[in-house]
Amino acid sequence: MTHITCRILLILLLLSSFPGLSAAGETSDVFWVYTKDRYNRAILDNPIEVPEGRDPYQFLAEYKNYPDYFVRKEGDVTYLAEKADTGVVPILCLHKISREEDYALTPDRFRKLLGYIDSNGWYLVSDLQYLHGDFSRVPTGYKPIVMGSDDASHGTLIYQTRGDRQYGTVKRLFGKPLIDKDSMVAILERYVKREEGRINFTFYVSFDGIPFRQLDGFDNPGFPYRGVPVIAEKIKYLDENFIIGIHSQSHPYVWDLGIKGFAEDIMKGWEQLDEYAGGEAKSLHTMAYPYGVRSFNLDLRNALSSLNRNGKYLDGAFDFDNKLAPPPGFPGDSFDVSRFNVDNKHWDRLMRTLDGADAVTTRREIIWEVDTKRLPRSRYSLGASPTDEILVLVRGVSGSPE
Ligand SMILES: [Zn+2]
């Protein structure tokens, strides 16, 4: 046989064994695994054929034995993430940054906690991502964890001042306030990576005290602390760089006010946050119950889930019950989500709990969707971490030509 005949035969052989090309010449969708050959060269291998008429992502989730899944598309890249139905997700609730024993954490411990999270396979997700079961940004093998702080209390977002910390004027450089390096925001900005321009940490603000405990020389207007410029400046900053949540206006315990009164107080807190944010706090999607909720019921859920401003509704509400939250594939009620208390007094318990937690460990597939089979430029170009599996989805033309 001549060299050329040999080559033609090889091509014919390849064509006949090409998955996705059926006998009739119709093609279906095929996933190819992006991997390395034994010479460490990038190749596409191990094809997974999608049965005719099936949604490829739904099929892939089944193929991978995901109990449930979340799909996020970004241009021609799709992230398919598992919604696990076993394991727990820790949702940590902080309050002040100070040396007090209860409801406070020292700046050093807060740094230590963030360092521990970073070096022990945890990955900070937002409260909203948790509620949606959207772990599509978490690399395979990491453990999602949620964090936030309640009350806009001492040490959360503190600017340096001349004189008294609460009443003194804020020190500025070219108009920009100088932030206290021991405040929660400064520590987060130093130790946590941003995700799409934002740090996944929610500040649940209430108005029973001066939010963030600073007035920048402004006269104290008294409860509910409306119209203070430095509070507006801070809320806008957090809305753009972190996440804002509702923690009511007057910080009542829900069952002291009853459902109607409590829902009104939540609404007032929401209005005030929107006002301070300059019209609408865009990052706001959730609330946290002051002192927790204890006996949750459906009437309360109905009242809170029907609250809305300009067509926007809340996605969920967070409790304060010292439990770890359920996995997104087997969720409880989204308006009664467990959070775990973090403070100096219970520091050891926190570390023990995180160490021993049967945490949800994520799995995701990164899929590059193309018309013809080809190699992606690199794993990095698809936003993959070393632990992620990458697939190339070649979309076939289904049906025969008319
Ligand atoms: Zn509170």
XYZ file of C-alpha atoms and ligand atoms in Angstrom:
403
model
C 0.000 0.000 0.000
C 1.175 3.467 -0.825
C 1.615 6.049 1.827
C -1.372 8.031 0.540
C -3.764 5.074 0.526
C -2.671 4.376 4.018
C -3.575 7.881 5.064
C -6.992 7.772 3.365
C -7.758 4.492 5.084
C -6.764 5.984 8.405
C -9.039 8.984 7.855
C -11.936 6.692 6.924
C -11.282 4.634 10.005
C -11.211 7.741 12.184
C -14.412 9.105 10.650
C -16.306 5.878 11.159
C -15.321 5.775 14.798
C -15.944 9.454 15.409
C -18.505 9.736 18.198
C -21.350 12.063 17.490
C -21.433 11.156 13.823
C -24.232 8.692 13.390
C -24.761 6.414 10.441
C -27.159 8.856 8.819
C -24.525 11.580 9.014
C -26.394 13.493 11.710
C -24.361 14.683 14.625
C -25.315 14.889 18.271
C -23.689 16.678 21.219
C -20.457 15.216 22.566
C -18.425 16.113 25.637
C -14.675 15.585 25.358
C -12.421 15.532 28.393
C -9.597 18.036 28.136
C -6.569 16.123 29.386
C -2.902 15.330 28.743
C -1.391 12.467 26.731
C 1.630 10.502 27.946
C 3.943 13.121 26.452
C 2.135 15.729 28.553
C 0.541 17.308 25.484
C -2.996 18.696 25.751
C -5.556 16.458 24.056
C -9.303 15.813 23.979
C -10.144 12.279 25.049
C -12.808 10.030 26.616
C -15.873 11.247 24.702
C -19.241 11.267 26.429
C -22.060 11.165 23.904
C -25.283 12.962 24.775
C -28.348 10.935 23.775
C -30.464 12.544 21.067
C -32.934 15.065 22.416
C -31.349 15.378 25.869
C -30.179 18.658 27.390
C -26.396 18.146 27.510
C -25.904 19.777 30.927
C -28.756 17.880 32.548
C -27.345 14.698 31.027
C -23.821 15.457 32.231
C -25.073 16.145 35.785
C -26.751 12.717 35.761
C -23.669 11.093 34.241
C -21.559 12.570 37.073
C -24.104 11.436 39.689
C -24.916 14.936 40.900
C -28.081 14.740 43.059
C -28.929 18.246 41.813
C -26.940 20.895 39.983
C -26.507 24.561 39.192
C -25.592 25.907 35.752
C -23.934 29.265 35.160
C -22.968 30.476 31.702
C -20.300 33.058 31.023
C -19.951 33.620 27.289
C -19.028 30.271 25.713
C -17.960 28.785 29.064
C -20.468 26.978 31.271
C -19.947 26.042 34.903
C -21.877 22.994 36.057
C -21.759 22.706 39.856
C -23.078 19.967 42.077
C -25.769 20.728 44.649
C -24.705 18.196 47.247
C -27.422 16.609 49.376
C -25.170 15.583 52.252
C -22.728 17.526 54.433
C -22.977 20.945 56.066
C -22.091 24.533 55.206
C -20.839 26.733 58.061
C -22.405 30.200 58.033
C -20.448 32.261 60.522
C -21.950 35.241 62.336
C -19.587 37.810 63.837
C -20.450 41.014 65.701
C -17.835 43.412 67.054
C -14.092 43.563 66.674
C -12.843 44.048 70.224
C -11.411 42.287 73.269
C -14.776 41.671 74.942
C -15.582 38.010 75.547
C -19.131 37.914 74.180
C -20.083 38.757 70.586
C -16.639 40.130 69.805
C -13.466 38.881 68.173
C -10.014 40.436 68.542
C -8.400 41.684 65.306
C -5.700 39.007 65.720
C -8.218 36.214 65.979
C -10.106 37.537 62.975
C -6.852 37.474 60.952
C -6.180 33.973 62.261
C -9.660 32.814 61.245
C -9.250 34.154 57.695
C -5.803 32.558 57.448
C -7.233 29.247 58.676
C -10.031 29.401 56.092
C -7.572 30.154 53.312
C -5.117 27.391 54.170
C -7.553 24.589 55.042
C -9.490 24.219 51.812
C -12.406 26.529 52.632
C -13.819 28.930 50.071
C -15.834 32.030 50.947
C -19.187 32.175 49.143
C -21.915 34.789 49.561
C -25.106 34.190 51.506
C -27.060 34.536 48.257
C -24.883 31.965 46.459
C -25.547 29.587 49.335
C -29.320 30.150 49.089
C -29.253 29.565 45.323
C -26.979 26.543 45.683
C -24.615 28.326 43.323
C -21.144 26.979 44.081
C -20.118 27.421 40.445
C -17.256 29.736 41.426
C -15.820 27.279 43.956
C -13.047 25.067 42.530
C -13.583 21.306 42.827
C -12.558 19.924 46.209
C -13.075 23.100 48.234
C -15.463 23.558 51.162
C -17.904 26.485 50.899
C -18.205 28.724 53.951
C -20.304 31.885 54.446
C -19.401 34.835 56.680
C -20.967 38.042 57.846
C -21.389 40.346 60.802
C -24.489 41.714 62.512
C -25.383 45.158 63.903
C -22.809 47.405 62.092
C -21.220 47.505 65.516
C -17.883 48.529 67.028
C -14.888 47.779 64.853
C -16.673 46.696 61.690
C -15.859 49.710 59.505
C -13.841 52.295 61.391
C -12.125 55.362 59.968
C -9.249 57.018 61.765
C -10.359 60.192 63.548
C -9.011 63.314 65.151
C -9.974 63.008 68.799
C -12.859 60.861 69.945
C -13.509 57.827 67.745
C -17.293 58.272 67.696
C -17.648 62.050 67.531
C -14.262 63.156 66.116
C -13.694 64.136 62.478
C -12.484 61.498 60.071
C -8.871 61.790 58.853
C -8.718 61.932 55.070
C -6.113 61.867 52.343
C -7.220 63.590 49.124
C -10.787 63.267 50.377
C -10.509 59.531 50.989
C -11.051 58.380 54.583
C -8.175 56.546 56.264
C -9.400 53.202 57.495
C -8.381 51.743 60.857
C -6.215 48.726 59.985
C -7.759 46.679 62.803
C -11.319 47.110 61.561
C -13.168 44.160 60.037
C -13.277 45.711 56.556
C -9.527 46.494 56.502
C -8.652 42.972 57.616
C -10.962 41.418 55.023
C -9.500 43.563 52.245
C -6.023 42.522 53.238
C -6.627 38.755 53.571
C -9.504 37.832 51.270
C -9.478 37.685 47.478
C -12.198 39.566 45.663
C -14.641 37.705 43.475
C -15.876 39.774 40.549
C -14.813 42.952 42.350
C -16.481 42.100 45.643
C -15.617 40.319 48.889
C -18.163 37.686 49.909
C -18.953 38.979 53.381
C -22.333 40.425 54.419
C -22.819 43.348 56.784
C -26.248 43.032 58.414
C -27.001 46.608 59.443
C -29.486 47.701 62.139
C -30.261 51.237 63.288
C -30.659 50.794 67.043
C -27.269 52.474 67.514
C -25.223 54.788 65.266
C -24.333 52.431 62.405
C -20.571 51.715 62.538
C -20.463 53.928 65.656
C -19.025 57.028 63.974
C -20.474 60.471 63.174
C -17.484 62.313 61.626
C -18.236 65.525 63.522
C -21.909 65.425 62.560
C -24.516 66.105 65.282
C -26.063 62.936 66.648
C -29.586 62.924 65.177
C -30.764 60.210 67.605
C -32.664 57.057 66.652
C -33.027 55.973 63.843
C -29.888 57.892 62.770
C -31.062 59.219 59.441
C -29.131 61.595 57.199
C -25.592 61.177 58.573
C -23.161 61.683 55.658
C -20.433 59.341 56.934
C -22.984 56.526 57.351
C -24.072 57.025 53.740
C -20.422 56.963 52.665
C -19.851 53.661 54.495
C -23.028 51.980 53.291
C -22.263 52.917 49.687
C -18.743 51.575 50.116
C -19.965 48.268 51.534
C -22.663 47.973 48.872
C -20.020 48.234 46.159
C -17.207 46.238 47.740
C -18.972 43.793 50.064
C -22.620 42.819 50.639
C -25.329 44.611 52.628
C -28.096 42.802 54.492
C -31.108 43.900 56.577
C -30.955 43.453 60.341
C -34.140 45.511 61.053
C -34.425 49.130 62.117
C -34.797 48.918 65.912
C -33.297 45.446 66.495
C -36.348 43.774 68.077
C -36.758 40.102 68.892
C -39.345 38.860 66.400
C -41.724 37.337 68.971
C -41.713 40.472 71.136
C -43.287 42.416 68.277
C -45.268 39.671 66.592
C -45.172 38.945 62.886
C -46.824 42.120 61.581
C -44.827 44.520 63.728
C -41.592 42.674 63.056
C -42.136 42.673 59.276
C -42.748 46.449 59.467
C -39.498 46.949 61.348
C -37.623 44.873 58.749
C -39.205 47.022 56.027
C -38.124 50.248 57.764
C -34.577 48.908 57.987
C -34.671 48.043 54.285
C -35.977 51.525 53.328
C -33.267 53.153 55.368
C -30.518 51.038 53.811
C -31.778 51.900 50.318
C -31.937 55.587 51.267
C -28.383 55.556 52.607
C -27.156 53.662 49.535
C -28.453 56.493 47.363
C -31.712 54.914 46.154
C -31.136 51.184 46.162
C -28.667 48.954 48.004
C -27.900 46.728 45.012
C -26.067 43.982 46.923
C -28.973 43.582 49.370
C -30.910 40.288 49.020
C -31.183 38.828 52.518
C -31.934 39.592 56.164
C -30.819 38.305 59.565
C -33.113 38.019 62.608
C -31.949 40.038 65.623
C -31.282 37.466 68.408
C -32.298 34.669 66.002
C -35.809 33.351 65.402
C -36.227 30.164 67.469
C -39.830 29.070 66.727
C -40.028 29.714 63.004
C -43.377 29.192 61.289
C -45.016 29.563 57.889
C -46.936 32.737 58.775
C -43.638 34.436 59.523
C -42.163 33.076 56.286
C -45.133 34.350 54.274
C -44.917 37.803 55.857
C -41.178 38.187 55.210
C -41.069 36.604 51.773
C -43.818 38.914 50.542
C -41.997 42.102 51.577
C -40.701 43.958 48.532
C -39.303 47.235 47.323
C -39.567 48.237 43.662
C -40.362 44.667 42.674
C -37.423 43.177 44.566
C -38.061 40.442 47.141
C -35.802 38.906 49.787
C -34.175 35.574 48.963
C -33.889 34.375 52.524
C -33.411 35.082 56.237
C -30.687 33.961 58.623
C -31.107 32.627 62.148
C -28.635 32.719 65.040
C -28.843 29.210 66.503
C -25.248 27.933 66.590
C -25.873 25.226 64.019
C -24.193 24.571 60.692
C -26.445 24.991 57.670
C -27.735 22.143 55.477
C -26.347 21.331 52.012
C -27.961 23.162 49.064
C -29.223 19.916 47.505
C -31.224 19.155 50.645
C -32.031 22.616 52.005
C -34.246 23.585 54.892
C -36.424 26.683 54.746
C -34.617 29.597 53.072
C -36.156 31.968 55.657
C -34.787 29.972 58.600
C -31.114 29.335 57.809
C -28.756 28.385 60.635
C -25.744 30.508 61.551
C -22.902 29.813 63.949
C -21.792 32.371 66.549
C -18.168 33.511 66.443
C -16.685 35.276 69.469
C -13.708 35.265 71.830
C -15.522 33.264 74.498
C -16.238 30.385 72.081
C -13.074 30.573 69.974
C -11.941 27.010 70.753
C -15.382 25.619 70.053
C -15.382 27.402 66.673
C -12.054 25.891 65.636
C -13.101 22.422 66.835
C -16.398 22.714 64.966
C -14.771 23.758 61.689
C -12.087 21.073 61.992
C -14.640 18.349 62.672
C -17.370 19.505 60.289
C -18.618 17.054 57.682
C -18.492 19.951 55.229
C -19.901 19.958 51.721
C -17.002 19.488 49.300
C -17.682 20.949 45.894
C -17.511 19.331 42.479
C -17.839 21.299 39.280
C -17.205 20.818 35.580
C -15.988 23.635 33.370
C -17.348 23.270 29.876
C -16.190 25.099 26.779
C -18.899 25.023 24.159
C -17.776 24.966 20.497
C -19.134 24.083 17.048
C -16.185 21.959 15.978
C -13.824 19.866 18.041
C -10.802 21.894 19.097
C -8.490 22.466 22.035
C -8.963 25.439 24.335
C -6.039 27.837 24.557
C -5.349 26.849 28.153
C -7.024 25.751 31.376
C -6.373 29.206 32.726
C -8.262 30.885 29.869
C -11.380 29.024 31.021
C -11.035 30.144 34.624
C -10.127 26.657 35.865
C -8.221 25.825 39.019
C -5.810 22.871 39.042
C -8.492 20.665 40.661
C -11.238 21.334 38.098
C -12.161 19.015 35.255
C -12.520 20.692 31.866
C -14.751 19.394 29.104
C -15.208 20.599 25.557
C -18.798 20.348 24.361
C -19.063 19.997 20.586
C -22.618 20.915 19.686
C -23.838 18.787 16.829
C -26.498 19.685 14.296
C -29.484 17.574 15.168
C -32.128 16.416 12.733
C -31.646 15.774 9.041
C -31.560 18.582 6.487
C -34.890 19.299 4.783
Zn -28.013 41.862 66.095
